[in-house]
Amino acid sequence: MAGEDQELVAEGERRIEWAARNMPVLAEIARRWRRERPLAGVRVGACLHVTTETANLVLALAGGGASVALCASNPLSTQDDVAAALNGRLGVPTFARRGEDQDTYYRHILAVLDTRPHLVMDDGADLISTLHTQRAELLDGVWAGTEETTTGVLRLAAMEREGSLRVPVVAVNQAQTKHMFDNRYGTGQSALDGVLRATNRLIAGSTLVVVGYGWCGRGVAARGRGLGARVVVVEVDPLKALEAVMDGFWVTDMAEAARLGDLFITVTGNARVIRREHLELMKDGALLANAGHFNVEVDIPALQALAQSRRPARENVEEFTLADGRRLYLLGEGRLVNLACAEGHPAQVMDMSFANQALTLEWLAKDRPPLERRVLPVPADIDARVARLKLESLGVRLEELTPEQRAYLSSWKLGTTG
Ligand code: ADE
């Protein structure tokens, strides 16, 4: 390996260790696994963002006896030093390079599938969909899968509805210790981190339009307000829109929001939520960022078609100049801004998401539960265990119910007294 690569390996190792310091729950599981080896002989194929946090997850799996192969779940999220470290001394075959083109991206997914995994881990469902479409002959050897993110769960649910899902998949995203923390606090912080690193713009006093008020949107809106932005929310679901109103945000439709925003962050999981008719209304200098899984939320072909010229404005920022001279700025090619322009969610929150992944994989490998070929929930006891372990690691004391309170809660006999 060239000297430069050795430096990359060393940098990756240092940063993986840094993340490990903030992943105590995963570390506890990894310690136990090194003794018990619950994954001995199990082949795991993982398609996840190749970050320092993911490195700690795959190292825990390998320490528990699994043979792991990893590829990226987004062409622009790979941290090359992490991939180098995993491929180097850490010994986990990792097929990923930041900025890889679409062909390479899918070639890397096939390389992972070619290791004939028993268990697959996905983030966005590209691995599982490719397994069904291009490597269907391997399906019989796959016991089950896990899915990390909202978009992936929606895609897999569509496969299930259509009757084409041929492996059981556990929706890790649906665990409460995943989406209530990772999606809200993780995306909330890391999406703004991506915008700040890419642009170095002041958020205070600016108008931030958050498109989508699911768990991620709630987090982005709350953190945007914390930084001093006037936050406008766009939402299609009446209940979520009402919640945003009661949370104190200005809620309106995309046509009005388009005129107001200095910065737009899409977090809907849907396609073309910012379209040509909205781009035509935007202010000169507006920033466009996406924190949803795929790069389809901003209509990039429409932006390209509207532009008279385009050029890089700075790293991860592309300037599009429209016919009337207005300039719009697209961050991170419209891909996940937190991973394309920053480092993704902080380790403290990935600790819980990946503890869910780890304990779910252990359950799938050890118990080999008979599961239907459907999208399935994380067992409730795993979710509760992750919460308890996280609280313990934070040194937080939990109150206990007294026997009397337990009896009270399970009885209907006591009502109004006095
Ligand atoms: N998704 C969001 N942030 C992430 C991170 N830091 N590592 C892996 N997947 C992520």
Short mmCIF file of C-alpha atoms and ligand atoms in Angstrom, two decimals:
data_model
loop_
_atom_site.label_atom_id
_atom_site.label_comp_id
_atom_site.label_asym_id
_atom_site.label_seq_id
_atom_site.Cartn_x
_atom_site.Cartn_y
_atom_site.Cartn_z
CA MET A 1 0.00 0.00 0.00
CA ALA A 2 1.32 3.47 -0.86
CA GLY A 3 2.58 5.75 1.93
CA GLU A 4 -0.33 8.09 1.37
CA ASP A 5 -2.79 5.21 1.85
CA GLN A 6 -1.10 4.30 5.11
CA GLU A 7 -1.76 7.85 6.28
CA LEU A 8 -5.38 7.51 5.24
CA VAL A 9 -5.59 4.19 7.13
CA ALA A 10 -4.11 5.78 10.27
CA GLU A 11 -6.46 8.76 10.02
CA GLY A 12 -9.44 6.41 9.62
CA GLU A 13 -8.35 4.37 12.64
CA ARG A 14 -7.98 7.49 14.80
CA ARG A 15 -11.41 8.77 13.83
CA ILE A 16 -13.06 5.36 14.33
CA GLU A 17 -11.61 5.32 17.87
CA TRP A 18 -12.94 8.83 18.46
CA ALA A 19 -16.46 7.69 17.55
CA ALA A 20 -16.05 4.57 19.73
CA ARG A 21 -15.57 6.79 22.81
CA ASN A 22 -19.12 8.02 22.29
CA MET A 23 -20.77 4.68 21.57
CA PRO A 24 -20.89 3.04 25.02
CA VAL A 25 -23.94 0.87 24.38
CA LEU A 26 -22.44 -0.65 21.26
CA ALA A 27 -19.13 -1.08 23.12
CA GLU A 28 -20.88 -3.01 25.88
CA ILE A 29 -22.51 -5.31 23.32
CA ALA A 30 -19.17 -5.74 21.51
CA ARG A 31 -17.43 -6.69 24.79
CA ARG A 32 -19.99 -9.38 25.51
CA TRP A 33 -19.85 -10.63 21.92
CA ARG A 34 -16.08 -11.07 22.02
CA ARG A 35 -16.66 -13.56 24.85
CA GLU A 36 -19.82 -15.24 23.56
CA ARG A 37 -19.21 -15.13 19.77
CA PRO A 38 -22.94 -15.29 18.93
CA LEU A 39 -22.31 -14.62 15.24
CA ALA A 40 -19.67 -17.31 14.67
CA GLY A 41 -19.98 -18.64 11.13
CA VAL A 42 -22.57 -16.05 10.09
CA ARG A 43 -22.00 -14.05 6.89
CA VAL A 44 -23.35 -10.51 7.06
CA GLY A 45 -23.69 -8.23 4.01
CA ALA A 46 -24.11 -4.58 4.95
CA CYS A 47 -25.06 -1.59 2.81
CA LEU A 48 -24.69 1.39 5.15
CA HIS A 49 -23.12 4.84 5.08
CA VAL A 50 -19.41 4.16 5.45
CA THR A 51 -18.70 6.36 8.47
CA THR A 52 -16.76 6.06 11.71
CA GLU A 53 -19.95 4.96 13.48
CA THR A 54 -20.69 2.24 10.93
CA ALA A 55 -17.09 1.07 11.29
CA ASN A 56 -17.72 0.49 14.99
CA LEU A 57 -20.83 -1.52 14.19
CA VAL A 58 -19.13 -3.78 11.64
CA LEU A 59 -16.12 -4.24 13.93
CA ALA A 60 -18.49 -5.33 16.71
CA LEU A 61 -20.08 -7.85 14.33
CA ALA A 62 -16.68 -9.17 13.28
CA GLY A 63 -15.62 -9.42 16.95
CA GLY A 64 -18.77 -11.48 17.55
CA GLY A 65 -17.64 -14.00 14.95
CA ALA A 66 -19.37 -12.74 11.78
CA SER A 67 -17.75 -12.45 8.37
CA VAL A 68 -18.81 -9.01 7.26
CA ALA A 69 -18.67 -7.28 3.87
CA LEU A 70 -19.67 -3.63 3.61
CA CYS A 71 -20.64 -1.28 0.80
CA ALA A 72 -21.96 2.29 0.77
CA SER A 73 -25.64 3.18 0.88
CA ASN A 74 -25.05 6.51 -0.85
CA PRO A 75 -22.41 7.42 -3.46
CA LEU A 76 -21.44 10.62 -1.64
CA SER A 77 -21.47 9.59 2.03
CA THR A 78 -18.35 7.42 2.17
CA GLN A 79 -15.54 8.60 4.41
CA ASP A 80 -12.54 7.34 2.42
CA ASP A 81 -10.27 7.14 5.47
CA VAL A 82 -12.79 4.85 7.16
CA ALA A 83 -13.02 2.61 4.08
CA ALA A 84 -9.21 2.51 3.93
CA ALA A 85 -8.92 1.61 7.62
CA LEU A 86 -11.54 -1.14 7.36
CA ASN A 87 -9.91 -2.57 4.25
CA GLY A 88 -6.51 -2.25 5.93
CA ARG A 89 -5.56 -3.46 9.38
CA LEU A 90 -9.16 -3.72 10.60
CA GLY A 91 -9.86 -6.46 8.06
CA VAL A 92 -13.45 -5.79 6.98
CA PRO A 93 -13.83 -5.92 3.17
CA THR A 94 -15.35 -2.56 2.28
CA PHE A 95 -16.48 -1.66 -1.24
CA ALA A 96 -16.94 2.09 -1.26
CA ARG A 97 -15.36 5.30 -2.50
CA ARG A 98 -16.70 8.82 -1.99
CA GLY A 99 -18.08 10.17 -5.26
CA GLU A 100 -18.36 6.77 -6.99
CA ASP A 101 -20.58 6.81 -10.08
CA GLN A 102 -23.85 4.89 -10.27
CA ASP A 103 -22.32 1.87 -12.03
CA THR A 104 -19.61 1.56 -9.40
CA TYR A 105 -22.15 2.04 -6.62
CA TYR A 106 -24.20 -0.93 -7.84
CA ARG A 107 -21.07 -2.98 -8.65
CA HIS A 108 -20.10 -2.56 -5.01
CA ILE A 109 -23.53 -3.74 -3.86
CA LEU A 110 -23.15 -6.82 -6.07
CA ALA A 111 -19.69 -7.45 -4.61
CA VAL A 112 -21.26 -7.61 -1.14
CA LEU A 113 -24.07 -9.88 -2.35
CA ASP A 114 -21.49 -12.14 -3.97
CA THR A 115 -20.22 -13.01 -0.47
CA ARG A 116 -23.56 -14.91 -0.13
CA PRO A 117 -24.70 -13.30 3.12
CA HIS A 118 -26.99 -15.06 5.57
CA LEU A 119 -28.10 -11.73 6.98
CA VAL A 120 -28.31 -8.41 5.14
CA MET A 121 -28.33 -4.92 6.60
CA ASP A 122 -29.64 -2.09 4.48
CA ASP A 123 -30.05 1.68 4.63
CA GLY A 124 -32.46 2.74 1.89
CA ALA A 125 -33.19 -0.77 0.54
CA ASP A 126 -30.81 -0.68 -2.44
CA LEU A 127 -29.09 -3.89 -1.31
CA ILE A 128 -32.31 -5.82 -0.71
CA SER A 129 -33.91 -4.58 -3.94
CA THR A 130 -30.76 -5.51 -5.91
CA LEU A 131 -30.80 -8.92 -4.20
CA HIS A 132 -34.34 -9.46 -5.52
CA THR A 133 -33.75 -8.10 -9.02
CA GLN A 134 -30.18 -9.16 -9.86
CA ARG A 135 -29.19 -11.95 -7.48
CA ALA A 136 -32.51 -13.72 -6.86
CA GLU A 137 -30.70 -17.08 -6.88
CA LEU A 138 -29.11 -16.08 -3.54
CA LEU A 139 -32.45 -15.38 -1.82
CA ASP A 140 -32.87 -18.92 -0.46
CA GLY A 141 -29.63 -18.56 1.47
CA VAL A 142 -30.67 -15.27 3.11
CA TRP A 143 -32.27 -15.77 6.54
CA ALA A 144 -33.42 -12.19 7.07
CA GLY A 145 -32.53 -8.52 6.75
CA THR A 146 -32.65 -5.27 8.65
CA GLU A 147 -33.50 -1.81 7.35
CA GLU A 148 -32.16 1.36 8.92
CA THR A 149 -34.16 4.21 7.44
CA THR A 150 -37.69 5.51 6.79
CA THR A 151 -37.32 5.52 3.00
CA GLY A 152 -36.06 1.93 2.98
CA VAL A 153 -38.96 0.80 5.17
CA LEU A 154 -41.41 2.46 2.75
CA ARG A 155 -39.79 0.74 -0.25
CA LEU A 156 -39.83 -2.64 1.48
CA ALA A 157 -43.46 -2.16 2.53
CA ALA A 158 -44.25 -1.51 -1.17
CA MET A 159 -42.47 -4.77 -2.07
CA GLU A 160 -44.48 -6.58 0.60
CA ARG A 161 -47.79 -5.11 -0.68
CA GLU A 162 -46.90 -6.19 -4.19
CA GLY A 163 -46.12 -9.70 -2.93
CA SER A 164 -42.51 -9.54 -4.11
CA LEU A 165 -40.64 -9.41 -0.78
CA ARG A 166 -38.95 -12.80 -0.36
CA VAL A 167 -37.06 -12.31 2.93
CA PRO A 168 -38.26 -11.15 6.35
CA VAL A 169 -36.91 -7.67 7.06
CA VAL A 170 -36.79 -6.07 10.49
CA ALA A 171 -37.51 -2.34 10.30
CA VAL A 172 -34.90 -1.00 12.71
CA ASN A 173 -36.08 2.51 11.83
CA GLN A 174 -39.39 1.79 13.57
CA ALA A 175 -37.75 1.09 16.94
CA GLN A 176 -38.51 4.00 19.26
CA THR A 177 -34.89 4.20 20.37
CA LYS A 178 -34.05 4.68 16.69
CA HIS A 179 -36.42 7.14 15.06
CA MET A 180 -37.21 9.28 18.11
CA PHE A 181 -33.52 10.02 18.59
CA ASP A 182 -31.56 9.39 15.37
CA ASN A 183 -34.16 10.93 13.07
CA ARG A 184 -34.99 13.85 15.35
CA TYR A 185 -31.78 14.77 17.19
CA GLY A 186 -29.38 13.19 14.69
CA THR A 187 -30.84 14.71 11.52
CA GLY A 188 -31.75 17.90 13.38
CA GLN A 189 -28.13 18.59 14.24
CA SER A 190 -26.29 16.97 11.35
CA ALA A 191 -28.38 18.50 8.54
CA LEU A 192 -27.62 21.98 9.86
CA ASP A 193 -24.01 20.92 10.41
CA GLY A 194 -23.87 20.01 6.69
CA VAL A 195 -25.30 23.39 5.67
CA LEU A 196 -22.89 25.25 7.94
CA ARG A 197 -19.80 23.35 6.80
CA ALA A 198 -20.75 23.76 3.14
CA THR A 199 -21.66 27.45 3.26
CA ASN A 200 -20.45 29.04 6.51
CA ARG A 201 -23.64 31.16 6.35
CA LEU A 202 -25.25 32.75 9.40
CA ILE A 203 -28.52 31.04 10.27
CA ALA A 204 -29.69 33.67 12.79
CA GLY A 205 -32.14 36.09 11.22
CA SER A 206 -32.60 34.01 8.07
CA THR A 207 -35.72 32.18 6.97
CA LEU A 208 -35.36 28.41 7.00
CA VAL A 209 -38.00 26.43 5.14
CA VAL A 210 -38.30 22.85 6.39
CA VAL A 211 -40.22 20.71 3.93
CA GLY A 212 -41.68 17.73 5.81
CA TYR A 213 -42.51 17.53 9.53
CA GLY A 214 -41.85 13.88 10.31
CA TRP A 215 -39.28 12.96 12.97
CA CYS A 216 -36.43 14.38 10.87
CA GLY A 217 -38.30 17.57 9.99
CA ARG A 218 -39.22 18.15 13.63
CA GLY A 219 -35.54 17.93 14.52
CA VAL A 220 -34.37 20.25 11.75
CA ALA A 221 -37.05 22.82 12.58
CA ALA A 222 -36.22 22.75 16.32
CA ARG A 223 -32.49 23.11 15.76
CA GLY A 224 -33.01 25.80 13.10
CA ARG A 225 -35.04 27.80 15.62
CA GLY A 226 -32.29 27.25 18.18
CA LEU A 227 -29.82 28.88 15.81
CA GLY A 228 -32.09 31.89 15.43
CA ALA A 229 -33.83 31.18 12.13
CA ARG A 230 -37.42 32.11 11.36
CA VAL A 231 -38.67 28.63 10.58
CA VAL A 232 -41.38 27.95 8.01
CA VAL A 233 -42.77 24.41 7.73
CA VAL A 234 -44.36 22.87 4.64
CA GLU A 235 -46.32 19.67 5.27
CA VAL A 236 -49.00 17.62 3.46
CA ASP A 237 -50.31 15.67 6.48
CA PRO A 238 -52.94 17.69 8.40
CA LEU A 239 -51.98 16.23 11.80
CA LYS A 240 -48.30 16.93 11.36
CA ALA A 241 -49.07 20.40 9.98
CA LEU A 242 -51.19 21.09 13.06
CA GLU A 243 -48.41 19.85 15.31
CA ALA A 244 -45.99 22.24 13.57
CA VAL A 245 -48.46 25.10 14.13
CA MET A 246 -48.74 24.24 17.84
CA ASP A 247 -44.97 23.94 18.05
CA GLY A 248 -44.95 27.59 17.05
CA PHE A 249 -43.83 27.41 13.42
CA TRP A 250 -45.28 29.28 10.45
CA VAL A 251 -46.93 26.62 8.29
CA THR A 252 -47.78 27.23 4.68
CA ASP A 253 -47.70 25.65 1.23
CA MET A 254 -44.66 25.32 -0.98
CA ALA A 255 -45.70 28.15 -3.30
CA GLU A 256 -45.67 30.71 -0.47
CA ALA A 257 -42.65 29.20 1.27
CA ALA A 258 -40.67 29.37 -1.98
CA ARG A 259 -40.80 33.20 -1.88
CA LEU A 260 -39.84 33.40 1.80
CA GLY A 261 -36.89 31.06 2.21
CA ASP A 262 -33.19 31.89 2.42
CA LEU A 263 -32.46 28.21 3.08
CA PHE A 264 -34.57 25.19 2.16
CA ILE A 265 -34.09 21.76 3.72
CA THR A 266 -36.22 18.93 2.36
CA VAL A 267 -36.94 15.97 4.65
CA THR A 268 -40.02 14.36 3.15
CA GLY A 269 -38.78 11.04 1.73
CA ASN A 270 -40.80 11.96 -1.35
CA ALA A 271 -39.86 13.03 -4.87
CA ARG A 272 -39.90 16.52 -6.45
CA VAL A 273 -41.22 18.44 -3.48
CA ILE A 274 -39.36 21.51 -4.76
CA ARG A 275 -40.22 21.85 -8.45
CA ARG A 276 -39.70 24.29 -11.31
CA GLU A 277 -42.68 26.48 -10.29
CA HIS A 278 -41.09 26.90 -6.84
CA LEU A 279 -37.55 27.48 -8.11
CA GLU A 280 -38.94 30.26 -10.30
CA LEU A 281 -40.17 32.13 -7.20
CA MET A 282 -37.07 31.87 -5.03
CA LYS A 283 -34.90 34.75 -3.82
CA ASP A 284 -31.49 35.43 -5.28
CA GLY A 285 -28.97 33.49 -3.18
CA ALA A 286 -31.35 30.85 -1.84
CA LEU A 287 -29.67 27.67 -0.60
CA LEU A 288 -31.17 24.28 -1.44
CA ALA A 289 -30.35 21.29 0.72
CA ASN A 290 -31.87 17.84 1.09
CA ALA A 291 -31.77 15.65 4.18
CA GLY A 292 -34.07 12.91 2.84
CA HIS A 293 -32.55 9.60 1.78
CA PHE A 294 -32.54 10.08 -2.02
CA ASN A 295 -31.53 13.00 -4.22
CA VAL A 296 -35.01 13.35 -5.69
CA GLU A 297 -36.64 15.85 -3.32
CA VAL A 298 -35.34 18.91 -5.17
CA ASP A 299 -36.13 18.61 -8.88
CA ILE A 300 -32.51 18.85 -10.00
CA PRO A 301 -33.25 18.32 -13.72
CA ALA A 302 -35.66 21.29 -13.53
CA LEU A 303 -32.98 23.39 -11.82
CA GLN A 304 -30.49 22.43 -14.49
CA ALA A 305 -32.99 23.24 -17.24
CA LEU A 306 -33.78 26.67 -15.74
CA ALA A 307 -30.12 27.60 -15.35
CA GLN A 308 -28.27 29.64 -17.98
CA SER A 309 -25.00 28.65 -16.40
CA ARG A 310 -23.65 26.67 -13.48
CA ARG A 311 -20.35 26.51 -11.66
CA PRO A 312 -18.91 25.29 -8.38
CA ALA A 313 -19.23 28.12 -5.84
CA ARG A 314 -17.20 26.32 -3.17
CA GLU A 315 -16.68 22.74 -2.08
CA ASN A 316 -20.06 20.93 -2.05
CA VAL A 317 -21.93 24.01 -3.33
CA GLU A 318 -23.00 24.44 -6.96
CA GLU A 319 -24.22 27.79 -8.25
CA PHE A 320 -27.03 27.89 -10.81
CA THR A 321 -27.61 31.27 -12.52
CA LEU A 322 -31.10 31.74 -13.94
CA ALA A 323 -32.07 33.86 -16.98
CA ASP A 324 -32.97 36.88 -14.83
CA GLY A 325 -29.62 36.76 -13.02
CA ARG A 326 -30.86 35.14 -9.80
CA ARG A 327 -28.49 32.56 -8.34
CA LEU A 328 -29.61 29.42 -6.54
CA TYR A 329 -27.16 27.19 -4.67
CA LEU A 330 -27.49 23.41 -4.48
CA LEU A 331 -25.64 21.72 -1.63
CA GLY A 332 -24.02 18.29 -1.89
CA GLU A 333 -25.61 17.55 -5.29
CA GLY A 334 -28.98 17.38 -3.53
CA ARG A 335 -27.88 14.22 -1.73
CA LEU A 336 -28.17 13.74 2.05
CA VAL A 337 -26.64 17.05 3.18
CA ASN A 338 -25.60 15.72 6.58
CA LEU A 339 -23.46 12.98 5.06
CA ALA A 340 -22.41 14.66 1.81
CA CYS A 341 -21.32 17.93 3.44
CA ALA A 342 -20.61 16.79 7.03
CA GLU A 343 -20.03 13.53 8.86
CA GLY A 344 -23.60 12.34 9.41
CA HIS A 345 -25.19 11.94 12.81
CA PRO A 346 -22.95 12.13 15.85
CA ALA A 347 -21.79 8.90 17.44
CA GLN A 348 -23.89 9.35 20.60
CA VAL A 349 -27.08 8.95 18.61
CA MET A 350 -25.81 6.28 16.19
CA ASP A 351 -24.94 4.34 19.35
CA MET A 352 -28.64 3.67 19.89
CA SER A 353 -29.50 3.04 16.23
CA PHE A 354 -26.65 0.59 15.83
CA ALA A 355 -27.29 -1.08 19.20
CA ASN A 356 -30.74 -1.88 17.77
CA GLN A 357 -29.11 -3.23 14.63
CA ALA A 358 -26.64 -5.30 16.65
CA LEU A 359 -29.17 -6.83 19.06
CA THR A 360 -31.59 -7.53 16.21
CA LEU A 361 -28.87 -9.31 14.26
CA GLU A 362 -27.94 -11.35 17.34
CA TRP A 363 -31.59 -12.37 17.77
CA LEU A 364 -31.88 -13.31 14.07
CA ALA A 365 -28.63 -15.29 14.12
CA LYS A 366 -28.96 -17.06 17.47
CA ASP A 367 -32.68 -17.75 17.68
CA ARG A 368 -33.28 -18.14 13.93
CA PRO A 369 -36.92 -17.17 14.67
CA PRO A 370 -39.46 -18.45 12.13
CA LEU A 371 -40.50 -15.18 10.50
CA GLU A 372 -42.92 -14.30 7.75
CA ARG A 373 -41.53 -12.65 4.63
CA ARG A 374 -42.74 -9.26 5.70
CA VAL A 375 -41.55 -5.99 7.14
CA LEU A 376 -41.40 -6.71 10.87
CA PRO A 377 -40.93 -4.63 14.02
CA VAL A 378 -37.86 -4.76 16.25
CA PRO A 379 -38.88 -6.88 19.28
CA ALA A 380 -40.07 -4.54 22.04
CA ASP A 381 -37.63 -6.01 24.58
CA ILE A 382 -34.69 -5.03 22.35
CA ASP A 383 -35.97 -1.46 22.13
CA ALA A 384 -36.36 -1.28 25.93
CA ARG A 385 -32.92 -2.84 26.47
CA VAL A 386 -31.30 -0.20 24.27
CA ALA A 387 -33.03 2.58 26.24
CA ARG A 388 -31.91 1.10 29.57
CA LEU A 389 -28.34 0.58 28.42
CA LYS A 390 -28.19 4.14 27.10
CA LEU A 391 -29.51 5.57 30.37
CA GLU A 392 -26.99 3.48 32.32
CA SER A 393 -24.17 4.75 30.12
CA LEU A 394 -25.33 8.31 30.81
CA GLY A 395 -25.44 7.62 34.56
CA VAL A 396 -29.16 8.48 34.66
CA ARG A 397 -31.20 6.90 37.45
CA LEU A 398 -34.58 5.48 36.56
CA GLU A 399 -37.48 5.53 39.03
CA GLU A 400 -39.10 2.11 39.76
CA LEU A 401 -42.80 1.39 40.20
CA THR A 402 -43.70 0.24 43.71
CA PRO A 403 -45.67 -3.05 43.96
CA GLU A 404 -48.68 -0.97 45.01
CA GLN A 405 -48.40 1.25 41.92
CA ARG A 406 -48.04 -1.80 39.69
CA ALA A 407 -51.24 -3.25 41.17
CA TYR A 408 -53.04 0.12 40.81
CA LEU A 409 -52.14 0.38 37.13
CA SER A 410 -53.39 -3.11 36.37
CA SER A 411 -56.72 -2.75 38.21
CA TRP A 412 -59.95 -1.04 37.13
CA LYS A 413 -61.56 -1.03 40.56
CA LEU A 414 -60.25 2.20 42.03
CA GLY A 415 -61.79 5.32 40.50
CA THR A 416 -62.88 8.68 41.91
CA THR A 417 -62.28 8.82 45.66
CA GLY A 418 -62.98 11.18 48.42
N1 ADE B 1 -26.87 7.93 8.97
C1 ADE B 1 -26.87 9.19 9.43
N2 ADE B 1 -25.73 9.46 10.07
C2 ADE B 1 -24.97 8.33 10.02
C3 ADE B 1 -23.69 8.00 10.52
N3 ADE B 1 -22.96 8.87 11.20
N4 ADE B 1 -23.25 6.75 10.28
C4 ADE B 1 -24.01 5.87 9.59
N5 ADE B 1 -25.21 6.13 9.11
C5 ADE B 1 -25.70 7.36 9.32
#
